PDB file of C-alpha atoms in Angstrom:
ATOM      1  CA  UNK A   1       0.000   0.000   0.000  1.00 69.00           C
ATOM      2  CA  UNK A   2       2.943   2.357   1.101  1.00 72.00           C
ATOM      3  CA  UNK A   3       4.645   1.962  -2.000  1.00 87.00           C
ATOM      4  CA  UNK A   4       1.383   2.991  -4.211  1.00 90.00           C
ATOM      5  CA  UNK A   5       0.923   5.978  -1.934  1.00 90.00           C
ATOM      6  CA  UNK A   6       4.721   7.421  -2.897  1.00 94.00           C
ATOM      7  CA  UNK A   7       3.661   6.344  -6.844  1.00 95.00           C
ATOM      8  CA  UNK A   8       0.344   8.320  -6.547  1.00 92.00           C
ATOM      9  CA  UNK A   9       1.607  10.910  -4.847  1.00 93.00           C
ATOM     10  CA  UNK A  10       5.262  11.399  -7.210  1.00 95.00           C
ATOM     11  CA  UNK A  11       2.949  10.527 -10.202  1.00 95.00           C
ATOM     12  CA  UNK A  12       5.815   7.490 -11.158  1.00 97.00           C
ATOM     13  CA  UNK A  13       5.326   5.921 -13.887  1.00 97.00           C
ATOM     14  CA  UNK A  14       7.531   2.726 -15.627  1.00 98.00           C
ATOM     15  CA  UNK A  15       9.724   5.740 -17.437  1.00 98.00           C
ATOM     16  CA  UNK A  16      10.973   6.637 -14.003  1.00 98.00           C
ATOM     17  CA  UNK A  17      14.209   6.039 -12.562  1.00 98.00           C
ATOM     18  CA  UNK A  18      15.293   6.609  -9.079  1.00 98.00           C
ATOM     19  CA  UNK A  19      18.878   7.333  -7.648  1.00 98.00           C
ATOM     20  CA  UNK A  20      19.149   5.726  -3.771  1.00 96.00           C
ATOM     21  CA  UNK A  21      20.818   7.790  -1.906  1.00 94.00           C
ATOM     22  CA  UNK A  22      19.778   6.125   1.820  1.00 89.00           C
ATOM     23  CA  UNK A  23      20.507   2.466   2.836  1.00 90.00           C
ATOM     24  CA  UNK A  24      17.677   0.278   2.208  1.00 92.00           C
ATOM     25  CA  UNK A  25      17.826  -1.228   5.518  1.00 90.00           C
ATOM     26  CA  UNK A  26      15.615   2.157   6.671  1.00 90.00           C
ATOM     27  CA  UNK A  27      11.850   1.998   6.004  1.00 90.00           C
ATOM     28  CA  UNK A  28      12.508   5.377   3.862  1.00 92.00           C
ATOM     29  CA  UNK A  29      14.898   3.734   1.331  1.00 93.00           C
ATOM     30  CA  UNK A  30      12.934   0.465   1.231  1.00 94.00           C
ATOM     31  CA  UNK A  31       9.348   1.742   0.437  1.00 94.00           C
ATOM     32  CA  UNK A  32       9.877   4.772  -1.245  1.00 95.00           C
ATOM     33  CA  UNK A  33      13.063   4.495  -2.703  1.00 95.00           C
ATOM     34  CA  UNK A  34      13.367   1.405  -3.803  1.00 96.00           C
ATOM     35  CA  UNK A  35       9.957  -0.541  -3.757  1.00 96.00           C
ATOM     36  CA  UNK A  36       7.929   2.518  -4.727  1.00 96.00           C
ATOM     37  CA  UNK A  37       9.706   2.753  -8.115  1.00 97.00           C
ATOM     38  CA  UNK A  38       9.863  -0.955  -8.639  1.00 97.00           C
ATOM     39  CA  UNK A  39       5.645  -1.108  -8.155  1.00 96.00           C
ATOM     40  CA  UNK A  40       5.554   1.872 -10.819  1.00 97.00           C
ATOM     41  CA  UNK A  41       7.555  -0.726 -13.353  1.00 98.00           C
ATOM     42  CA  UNK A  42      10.620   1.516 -13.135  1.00 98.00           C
ATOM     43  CA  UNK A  43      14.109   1.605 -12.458  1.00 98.00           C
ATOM     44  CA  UNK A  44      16.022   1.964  -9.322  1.00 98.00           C
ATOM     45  CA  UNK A  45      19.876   2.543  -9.725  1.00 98.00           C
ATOM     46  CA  UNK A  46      22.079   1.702  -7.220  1.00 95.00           C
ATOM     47  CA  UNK A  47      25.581   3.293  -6.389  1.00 92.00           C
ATOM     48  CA  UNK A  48      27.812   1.916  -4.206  1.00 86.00           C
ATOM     49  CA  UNK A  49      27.490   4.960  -1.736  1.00 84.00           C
ATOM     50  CA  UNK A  50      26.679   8.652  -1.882  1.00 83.00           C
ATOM     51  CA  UNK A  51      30.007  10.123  -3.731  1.00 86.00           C
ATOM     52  CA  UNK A  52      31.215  12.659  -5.627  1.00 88.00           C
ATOM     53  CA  UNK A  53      30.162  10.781  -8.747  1.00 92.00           C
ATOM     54  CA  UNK A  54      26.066  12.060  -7.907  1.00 95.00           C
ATOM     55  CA  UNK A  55      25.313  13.990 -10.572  1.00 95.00           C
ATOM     56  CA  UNK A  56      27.690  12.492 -13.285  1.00 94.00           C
ATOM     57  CA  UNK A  57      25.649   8.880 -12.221  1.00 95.00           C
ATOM     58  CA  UNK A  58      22.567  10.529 -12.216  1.00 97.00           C
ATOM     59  CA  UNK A  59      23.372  12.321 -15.789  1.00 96.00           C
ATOM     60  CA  UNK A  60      24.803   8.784 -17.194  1.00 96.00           C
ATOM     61  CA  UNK A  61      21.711   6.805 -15.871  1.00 97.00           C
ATOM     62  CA  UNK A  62      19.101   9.406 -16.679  1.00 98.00           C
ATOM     63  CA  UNK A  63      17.461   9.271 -13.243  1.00 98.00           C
ATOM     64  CA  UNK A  64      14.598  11.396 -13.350  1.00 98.00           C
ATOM     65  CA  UNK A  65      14.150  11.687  -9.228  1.00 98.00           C
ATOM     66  CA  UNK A  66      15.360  10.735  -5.880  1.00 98.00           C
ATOM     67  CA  UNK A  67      14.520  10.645  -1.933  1.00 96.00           C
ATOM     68  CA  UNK A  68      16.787  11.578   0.584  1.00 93.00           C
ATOM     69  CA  UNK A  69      17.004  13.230   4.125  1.00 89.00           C
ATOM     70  CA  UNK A  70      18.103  16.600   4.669  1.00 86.00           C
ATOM     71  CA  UNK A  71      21.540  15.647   5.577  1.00 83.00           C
ATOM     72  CA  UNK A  72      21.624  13.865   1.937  1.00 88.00           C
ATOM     73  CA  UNK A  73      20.271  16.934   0.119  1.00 92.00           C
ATOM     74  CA  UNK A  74      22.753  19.180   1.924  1.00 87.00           C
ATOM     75  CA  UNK A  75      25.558  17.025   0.906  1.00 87.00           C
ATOM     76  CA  UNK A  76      24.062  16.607  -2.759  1.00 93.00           C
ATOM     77  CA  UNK A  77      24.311  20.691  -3.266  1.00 92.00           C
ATOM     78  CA  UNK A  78      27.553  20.626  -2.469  1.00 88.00           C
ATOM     79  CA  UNK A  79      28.450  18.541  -4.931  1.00 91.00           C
ATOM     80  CA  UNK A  80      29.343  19.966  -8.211  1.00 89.00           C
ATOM     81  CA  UNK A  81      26.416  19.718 -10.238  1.00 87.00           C
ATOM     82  CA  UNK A  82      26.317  19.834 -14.276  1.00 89.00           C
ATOM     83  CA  UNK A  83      25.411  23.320 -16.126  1.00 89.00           C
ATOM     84  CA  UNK A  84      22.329  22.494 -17.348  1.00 92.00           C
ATOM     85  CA  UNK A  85      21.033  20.611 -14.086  1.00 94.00           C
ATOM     86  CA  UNK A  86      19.818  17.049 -15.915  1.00 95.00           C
ATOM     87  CA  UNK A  87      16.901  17.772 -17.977  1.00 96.00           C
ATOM     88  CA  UNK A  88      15.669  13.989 -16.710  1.00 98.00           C
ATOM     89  CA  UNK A  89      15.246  15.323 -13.175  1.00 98.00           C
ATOM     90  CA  UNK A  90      11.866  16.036 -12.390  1.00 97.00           C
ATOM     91  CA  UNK A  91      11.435  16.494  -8.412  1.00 97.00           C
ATOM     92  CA  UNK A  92      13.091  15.665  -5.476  1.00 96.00           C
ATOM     93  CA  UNK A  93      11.572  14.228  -2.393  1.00 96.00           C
ATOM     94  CA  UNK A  94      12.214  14.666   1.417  1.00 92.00           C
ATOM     95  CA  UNK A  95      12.032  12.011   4.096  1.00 88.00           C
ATOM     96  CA  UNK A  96      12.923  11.344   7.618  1.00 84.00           C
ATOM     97  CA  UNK A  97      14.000  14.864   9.094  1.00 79.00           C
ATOM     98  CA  UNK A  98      12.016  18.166   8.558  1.00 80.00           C
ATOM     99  CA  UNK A  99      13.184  19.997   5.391  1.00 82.00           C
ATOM    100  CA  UNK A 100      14.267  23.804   6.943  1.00 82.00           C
ATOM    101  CA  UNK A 101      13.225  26.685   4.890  1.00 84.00           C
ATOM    102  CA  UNK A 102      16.445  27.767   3.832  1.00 85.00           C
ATOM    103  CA  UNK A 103      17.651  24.357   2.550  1.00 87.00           C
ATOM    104  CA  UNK A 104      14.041  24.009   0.680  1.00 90.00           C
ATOM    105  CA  UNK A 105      14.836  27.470  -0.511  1.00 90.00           C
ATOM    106  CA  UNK A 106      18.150  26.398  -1.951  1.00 92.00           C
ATOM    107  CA  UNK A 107      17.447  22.898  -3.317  1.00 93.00           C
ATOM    108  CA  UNK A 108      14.279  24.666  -5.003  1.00 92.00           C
ATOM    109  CA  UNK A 109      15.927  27.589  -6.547  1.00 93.00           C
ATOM    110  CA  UNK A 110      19.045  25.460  -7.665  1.00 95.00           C
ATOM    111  CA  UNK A 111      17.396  22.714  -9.364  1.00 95.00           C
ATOM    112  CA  UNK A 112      14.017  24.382 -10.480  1.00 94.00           C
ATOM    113  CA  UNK A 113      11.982  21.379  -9.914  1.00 94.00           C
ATOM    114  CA  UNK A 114       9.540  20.782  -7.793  1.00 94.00           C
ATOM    115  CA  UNK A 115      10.767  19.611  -4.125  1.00 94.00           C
ATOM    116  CA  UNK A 116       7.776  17.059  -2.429  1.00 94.00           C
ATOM    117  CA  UNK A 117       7.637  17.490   1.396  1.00 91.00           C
ATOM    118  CA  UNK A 118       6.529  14.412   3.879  1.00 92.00           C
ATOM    119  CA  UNK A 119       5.292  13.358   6.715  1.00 93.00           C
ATOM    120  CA  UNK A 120       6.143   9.629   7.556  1.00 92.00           C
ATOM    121  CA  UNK A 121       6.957   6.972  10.552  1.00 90.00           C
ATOM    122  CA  UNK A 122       8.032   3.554  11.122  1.00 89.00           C
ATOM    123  CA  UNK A 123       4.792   2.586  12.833  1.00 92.00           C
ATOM    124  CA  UNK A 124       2.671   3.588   9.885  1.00 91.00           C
ATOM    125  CA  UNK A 125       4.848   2.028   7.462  1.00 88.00           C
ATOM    126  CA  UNK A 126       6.298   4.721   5.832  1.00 84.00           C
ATOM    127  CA  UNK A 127       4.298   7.742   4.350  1.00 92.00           C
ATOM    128  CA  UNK A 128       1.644   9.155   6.482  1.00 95.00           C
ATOM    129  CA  UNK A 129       0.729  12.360   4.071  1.00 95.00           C
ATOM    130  CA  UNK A 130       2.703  14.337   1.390  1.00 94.00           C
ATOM    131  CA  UNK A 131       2.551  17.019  -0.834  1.00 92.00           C
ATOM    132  CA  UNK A 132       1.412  15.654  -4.451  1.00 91.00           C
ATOM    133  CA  UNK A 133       3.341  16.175  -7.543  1.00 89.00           C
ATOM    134  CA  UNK A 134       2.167  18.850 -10.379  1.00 76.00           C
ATOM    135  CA  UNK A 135       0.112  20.044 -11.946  1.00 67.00           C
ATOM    136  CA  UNK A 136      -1.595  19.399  -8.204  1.00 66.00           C
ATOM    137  CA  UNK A 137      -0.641  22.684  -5.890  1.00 63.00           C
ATOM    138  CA  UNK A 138       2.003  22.520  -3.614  1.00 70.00           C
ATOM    139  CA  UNK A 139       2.268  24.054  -0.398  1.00 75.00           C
ATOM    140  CA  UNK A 140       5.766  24.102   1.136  1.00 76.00           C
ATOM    141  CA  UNK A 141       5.668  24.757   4.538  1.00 83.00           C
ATOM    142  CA  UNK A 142       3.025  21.853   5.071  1.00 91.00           C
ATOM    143  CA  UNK A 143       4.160  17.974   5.084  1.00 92.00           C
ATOM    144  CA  UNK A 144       0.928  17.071   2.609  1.00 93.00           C
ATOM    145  CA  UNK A 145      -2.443  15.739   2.787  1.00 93.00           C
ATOM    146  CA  UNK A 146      -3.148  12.455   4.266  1.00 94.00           C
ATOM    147  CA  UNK A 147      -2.657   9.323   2.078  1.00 89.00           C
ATOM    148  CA  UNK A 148      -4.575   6.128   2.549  1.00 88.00           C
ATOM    149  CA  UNK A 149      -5.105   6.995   5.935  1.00 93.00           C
ATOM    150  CA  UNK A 150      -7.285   8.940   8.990  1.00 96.00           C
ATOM    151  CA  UNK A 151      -5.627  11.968  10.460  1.00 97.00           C
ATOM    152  CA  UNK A 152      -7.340  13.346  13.579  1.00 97.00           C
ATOM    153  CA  UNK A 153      -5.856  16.870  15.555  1.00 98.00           C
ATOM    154  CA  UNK A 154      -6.864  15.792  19.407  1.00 98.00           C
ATOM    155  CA  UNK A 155      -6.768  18.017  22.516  1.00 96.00           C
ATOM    156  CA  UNK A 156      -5.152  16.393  25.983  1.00 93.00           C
ATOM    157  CA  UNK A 157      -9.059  14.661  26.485  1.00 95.00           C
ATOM    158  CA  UNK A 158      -8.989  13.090  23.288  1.00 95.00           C
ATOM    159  CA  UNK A 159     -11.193  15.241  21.895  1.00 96.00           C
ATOM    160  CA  UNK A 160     -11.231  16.567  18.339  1.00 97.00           C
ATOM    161  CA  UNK A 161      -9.795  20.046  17.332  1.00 98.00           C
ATOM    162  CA  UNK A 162     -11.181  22.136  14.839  1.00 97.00           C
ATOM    163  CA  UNK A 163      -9.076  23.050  11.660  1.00 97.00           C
ATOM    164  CA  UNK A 164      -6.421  24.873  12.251  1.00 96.00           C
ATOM    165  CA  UNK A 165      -6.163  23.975  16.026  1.00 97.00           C
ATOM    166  CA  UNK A 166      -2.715  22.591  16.961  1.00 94.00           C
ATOM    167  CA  UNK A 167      -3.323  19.394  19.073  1.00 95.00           C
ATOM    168  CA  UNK A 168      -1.386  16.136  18.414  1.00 96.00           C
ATOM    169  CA  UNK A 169      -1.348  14.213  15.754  1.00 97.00           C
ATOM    170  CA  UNK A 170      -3.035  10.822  15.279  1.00 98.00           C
ATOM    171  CA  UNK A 171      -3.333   8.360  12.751  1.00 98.00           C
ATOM    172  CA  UNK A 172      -5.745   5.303  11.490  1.00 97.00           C
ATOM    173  CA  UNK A 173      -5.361   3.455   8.691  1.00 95.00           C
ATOM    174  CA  UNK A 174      -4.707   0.106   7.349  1.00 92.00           C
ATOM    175  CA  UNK A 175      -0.878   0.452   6.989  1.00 92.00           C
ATOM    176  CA  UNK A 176      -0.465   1.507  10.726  1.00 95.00           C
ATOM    177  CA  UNK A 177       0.635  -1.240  13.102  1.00 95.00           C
ATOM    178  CA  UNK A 178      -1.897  -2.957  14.923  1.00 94.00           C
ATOM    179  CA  UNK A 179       0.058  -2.282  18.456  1.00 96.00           C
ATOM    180  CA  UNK A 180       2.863  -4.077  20.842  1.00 94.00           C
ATOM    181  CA  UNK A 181       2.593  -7.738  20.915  1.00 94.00           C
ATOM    182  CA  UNK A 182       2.323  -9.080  24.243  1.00 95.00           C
ATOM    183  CA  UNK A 183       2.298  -5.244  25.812  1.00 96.00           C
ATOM    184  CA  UNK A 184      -1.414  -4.324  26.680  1.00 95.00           C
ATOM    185  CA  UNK A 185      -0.069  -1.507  29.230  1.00 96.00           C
ATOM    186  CA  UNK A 186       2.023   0.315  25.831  1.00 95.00           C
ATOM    187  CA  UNK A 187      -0.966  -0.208  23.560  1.00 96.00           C
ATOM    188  CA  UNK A 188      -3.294   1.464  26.271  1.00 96.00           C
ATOM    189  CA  UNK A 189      -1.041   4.675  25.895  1.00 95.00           C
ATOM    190  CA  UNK A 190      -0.283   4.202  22.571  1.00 96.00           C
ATOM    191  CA  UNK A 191      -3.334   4.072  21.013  1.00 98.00           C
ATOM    192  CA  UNK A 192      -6.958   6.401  21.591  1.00 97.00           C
ATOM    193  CA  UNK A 193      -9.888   3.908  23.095  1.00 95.00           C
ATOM    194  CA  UNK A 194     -11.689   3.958  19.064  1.00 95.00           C
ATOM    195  CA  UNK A 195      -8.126   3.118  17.501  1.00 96.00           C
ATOM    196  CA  UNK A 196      -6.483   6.066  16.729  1.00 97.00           C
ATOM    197  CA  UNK A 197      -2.033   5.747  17.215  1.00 97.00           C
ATOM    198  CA  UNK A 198      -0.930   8.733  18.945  1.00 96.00           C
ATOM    199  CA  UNK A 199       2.169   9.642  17.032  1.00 95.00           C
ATOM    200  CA  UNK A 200       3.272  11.839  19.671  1.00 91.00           C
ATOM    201  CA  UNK A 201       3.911  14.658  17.401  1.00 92.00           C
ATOM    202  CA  UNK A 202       1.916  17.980  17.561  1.00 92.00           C
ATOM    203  CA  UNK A 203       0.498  19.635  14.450  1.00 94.00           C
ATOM    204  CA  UNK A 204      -2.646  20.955  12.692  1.00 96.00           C
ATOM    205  CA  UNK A 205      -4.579  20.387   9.873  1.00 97.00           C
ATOM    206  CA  UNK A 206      -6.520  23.554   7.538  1.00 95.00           C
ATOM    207  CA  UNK A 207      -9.592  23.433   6.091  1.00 94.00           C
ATOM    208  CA  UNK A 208      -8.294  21.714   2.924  1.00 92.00           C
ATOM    209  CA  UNK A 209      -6.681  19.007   4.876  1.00 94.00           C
ATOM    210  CA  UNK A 210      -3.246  20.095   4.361  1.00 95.00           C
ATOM    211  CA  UNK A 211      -0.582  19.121   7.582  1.00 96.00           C
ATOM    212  CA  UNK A 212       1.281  21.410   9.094  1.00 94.00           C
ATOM    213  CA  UNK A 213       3.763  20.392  12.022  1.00 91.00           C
ATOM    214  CA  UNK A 214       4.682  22.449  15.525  1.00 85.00           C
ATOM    215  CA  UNK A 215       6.900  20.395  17.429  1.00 80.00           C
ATOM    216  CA  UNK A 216       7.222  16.930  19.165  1.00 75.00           C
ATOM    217  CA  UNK A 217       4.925  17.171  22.136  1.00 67.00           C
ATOM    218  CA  UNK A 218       7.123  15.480  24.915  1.00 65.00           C
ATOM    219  CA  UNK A 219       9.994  17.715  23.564  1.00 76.00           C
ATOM    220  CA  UNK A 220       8.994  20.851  24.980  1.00 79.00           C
ATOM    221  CA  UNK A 221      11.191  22.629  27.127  1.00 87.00           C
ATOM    222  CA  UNK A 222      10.239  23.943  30.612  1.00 83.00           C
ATOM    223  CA  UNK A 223      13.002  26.589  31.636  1.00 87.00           C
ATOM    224  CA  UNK A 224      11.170  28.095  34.979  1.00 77.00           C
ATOM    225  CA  UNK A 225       7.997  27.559  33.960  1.00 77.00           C
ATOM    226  CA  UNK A 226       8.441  29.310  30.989  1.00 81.00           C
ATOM    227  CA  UNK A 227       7.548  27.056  27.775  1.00 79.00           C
ATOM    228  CA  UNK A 228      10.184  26.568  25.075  1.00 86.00           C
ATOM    229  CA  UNK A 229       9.493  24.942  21.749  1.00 83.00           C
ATOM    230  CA  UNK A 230      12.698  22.854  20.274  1.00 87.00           C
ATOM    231  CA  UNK A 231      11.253  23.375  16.677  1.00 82.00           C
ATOM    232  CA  UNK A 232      10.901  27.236  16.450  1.00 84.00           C
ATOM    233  CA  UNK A 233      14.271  26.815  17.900  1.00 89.00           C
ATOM    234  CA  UNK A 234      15.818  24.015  15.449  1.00 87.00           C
ATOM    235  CA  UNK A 235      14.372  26.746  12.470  1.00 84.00           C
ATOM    236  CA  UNK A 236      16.041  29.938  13.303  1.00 88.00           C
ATOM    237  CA  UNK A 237      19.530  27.909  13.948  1.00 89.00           C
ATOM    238  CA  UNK A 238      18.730  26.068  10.423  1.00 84.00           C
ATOM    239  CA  UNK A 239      19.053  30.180   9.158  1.00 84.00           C
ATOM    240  CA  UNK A 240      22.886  30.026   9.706  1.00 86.00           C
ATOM    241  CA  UNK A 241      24.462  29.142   6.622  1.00 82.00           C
ATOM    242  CA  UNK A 242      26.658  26.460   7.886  1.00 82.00           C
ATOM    243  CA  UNK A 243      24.054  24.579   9.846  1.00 84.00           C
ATOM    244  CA  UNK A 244      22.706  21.568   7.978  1.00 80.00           C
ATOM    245  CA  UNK A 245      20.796  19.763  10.697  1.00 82.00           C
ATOM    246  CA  UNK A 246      19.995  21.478  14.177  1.00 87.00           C
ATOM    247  CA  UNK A 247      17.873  19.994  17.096  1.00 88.00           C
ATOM    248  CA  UNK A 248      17.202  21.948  20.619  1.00 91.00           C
ATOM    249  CA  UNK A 249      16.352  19.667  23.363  1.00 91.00           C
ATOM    250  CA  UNK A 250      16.252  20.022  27.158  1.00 90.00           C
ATOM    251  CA  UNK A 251      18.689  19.319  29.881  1.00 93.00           C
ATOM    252  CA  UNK A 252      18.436  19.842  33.601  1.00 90.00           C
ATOM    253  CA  UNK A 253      19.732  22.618  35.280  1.00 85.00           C
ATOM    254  CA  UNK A 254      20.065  23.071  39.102  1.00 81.00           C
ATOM    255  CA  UNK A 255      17.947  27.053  38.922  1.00 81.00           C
ATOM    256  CA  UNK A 256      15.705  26.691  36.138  1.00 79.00           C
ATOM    257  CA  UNK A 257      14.664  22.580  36.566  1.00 82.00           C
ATOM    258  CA  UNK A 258      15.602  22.458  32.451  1.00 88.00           C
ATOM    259  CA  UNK A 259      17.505  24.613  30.437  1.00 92.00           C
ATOM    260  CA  UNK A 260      18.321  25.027  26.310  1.00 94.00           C
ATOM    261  CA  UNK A 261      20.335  22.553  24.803  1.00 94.00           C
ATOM    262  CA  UNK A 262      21.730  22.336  21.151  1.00 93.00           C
ATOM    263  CA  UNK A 263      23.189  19.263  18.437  1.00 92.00           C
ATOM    264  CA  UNK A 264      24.193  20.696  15.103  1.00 88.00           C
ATOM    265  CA  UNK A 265      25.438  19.305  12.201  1.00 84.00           C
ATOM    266  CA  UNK A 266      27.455  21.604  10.277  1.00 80.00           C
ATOM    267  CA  UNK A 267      27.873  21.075   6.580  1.00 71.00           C
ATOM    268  CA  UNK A 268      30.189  19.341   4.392  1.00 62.00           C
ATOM    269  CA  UNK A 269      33.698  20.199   5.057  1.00 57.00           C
ATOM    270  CA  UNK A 270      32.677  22.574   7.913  1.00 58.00           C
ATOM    271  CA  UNK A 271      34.084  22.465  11.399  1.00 59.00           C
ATOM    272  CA  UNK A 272      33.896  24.621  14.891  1.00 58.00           C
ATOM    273  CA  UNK A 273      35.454  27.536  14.921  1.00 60.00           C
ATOM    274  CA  UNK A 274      34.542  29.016  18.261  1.00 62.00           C
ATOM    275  CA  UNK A 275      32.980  27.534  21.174  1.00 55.00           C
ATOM    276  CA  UNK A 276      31.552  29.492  23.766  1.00 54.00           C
TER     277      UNK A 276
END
């Protein structure tokens, strides 16, 4: 099912030929970049590992898309790319990390294709919505519209939100695990009382059913009482030019009960240069 969600939604067809860029031992390079194509009667072309040899591969192969996280699209731009960019390329898709606006900026504005935003997990097999391939719209800062699947926004009582109401996020559907063998007490929490897997991650839906995501809901920071989100954090560090990947988190702090803490993942040849 997964696998004809990522063809409907990319529009793949048998002329298609994907370039892996993430091991297929991840649910992200199984299902949609390796068995999506394959179910579409395509190609998938397989490089020994993510090298400089990207877009002279891609150009000799005539790959016309690929998948990848946003530590693999960072590393792709900074590989030199042909002048023309391939005229086989026709989108690029993002899994497993949120796509910051500045690298969606660049990867858009470099290769002048469309760029498909996500939203996906382990527990529902993969791709839980996405944004849909032309000549459908697009809207960027939202992970998609639901795909095979229930989405419901619930408040703390399990109640439902209205659109545009962030509560969190969870799922039904039949490609979303049935719950924890053998563990009754995780599946209580897990899961709502009609069925519904709590993902855990806090979000909205509009009117047209488009996703937007706020944060992870046990990730919020309480410094003093005063309520941090990691995510609005993570984007503004994403800003800097050398950050490729940036997560806030908490950590405890004697005063304050939890304080600010940062991981960042500079880009491709980067290192520190002060530490403070």
């Amino acid at each position: 099912m997964i696998p004809a969600n990522v063809c409907a939604t990319c529009k793949l067809t048998h002329n298609d030929r994907a370039m892996l860029t993430i091991p297929i031992f991840h649910i992200h390079g199984l299902l949609a970049s390796t068995l999506a194509p394959l179910d579409s009667g395509g190609t998938v072309i397989i490089p020994t590992r993510l090298s400089l040899s990207f877009w002279s591969d891609f150009t000799a192969y005539t790959a016309t898309w690929y998948t990848g996280t946003p530590t693999s699209h960072a590393l792709i731009l900074q590989l030199p790319h042909p002048t023309p960019i391939p005229p086989s390329l026709r989108f690029i898709r993002r899994g497993s990390g949120p796509l910051f606006p500045p690298l969606y900026q660049t990867l858009s504005t470099t290769f002048s294709v469309p760029i498909l935003n996500n939203y996906a997990m382990t527990e529902a097999s993969g791709q839980i919505a996405s944004n849909p391939l032309f000549p459908s719209p697009t809207n960027p800062p939202s992970v998609g519209i639901a795909t095979s699947l229930d989405i419901l926004i619930l408040d703390p009582q399990d109640r439902s939100l209205p659109p545009d109401t962030e509560g969190e996020i969870c799922i039904r559907g039949p490609s979303v695990m049935s719950g924890y063998p053998d563990n009754e007490a995780a599946n209580a929490v897990a899961f709502t009382p009609d069925g519904f897997f709590r993902t855990g991650d806090f979000g909205r839906c509009d009117g047209a059913g488009w996703v937007f995501l706020e944060g992870r809901g046990r990730e919020v920071i309480n410094k003093g009482g005063e309520k941090i989100s990691p995510a609005e954090l993570d984007d503004v560090l994403a800003w800097h030019p050398a950050v490729v990947e940036a997560a806030a988190f908490a950590v405890e702090d004697e005063l304050y009960g939890q304080d600010v803490g940062v991981a960042i993942g500079l880009g491709w040849r980067r290192g520190l240069v002060r530490w403070r």
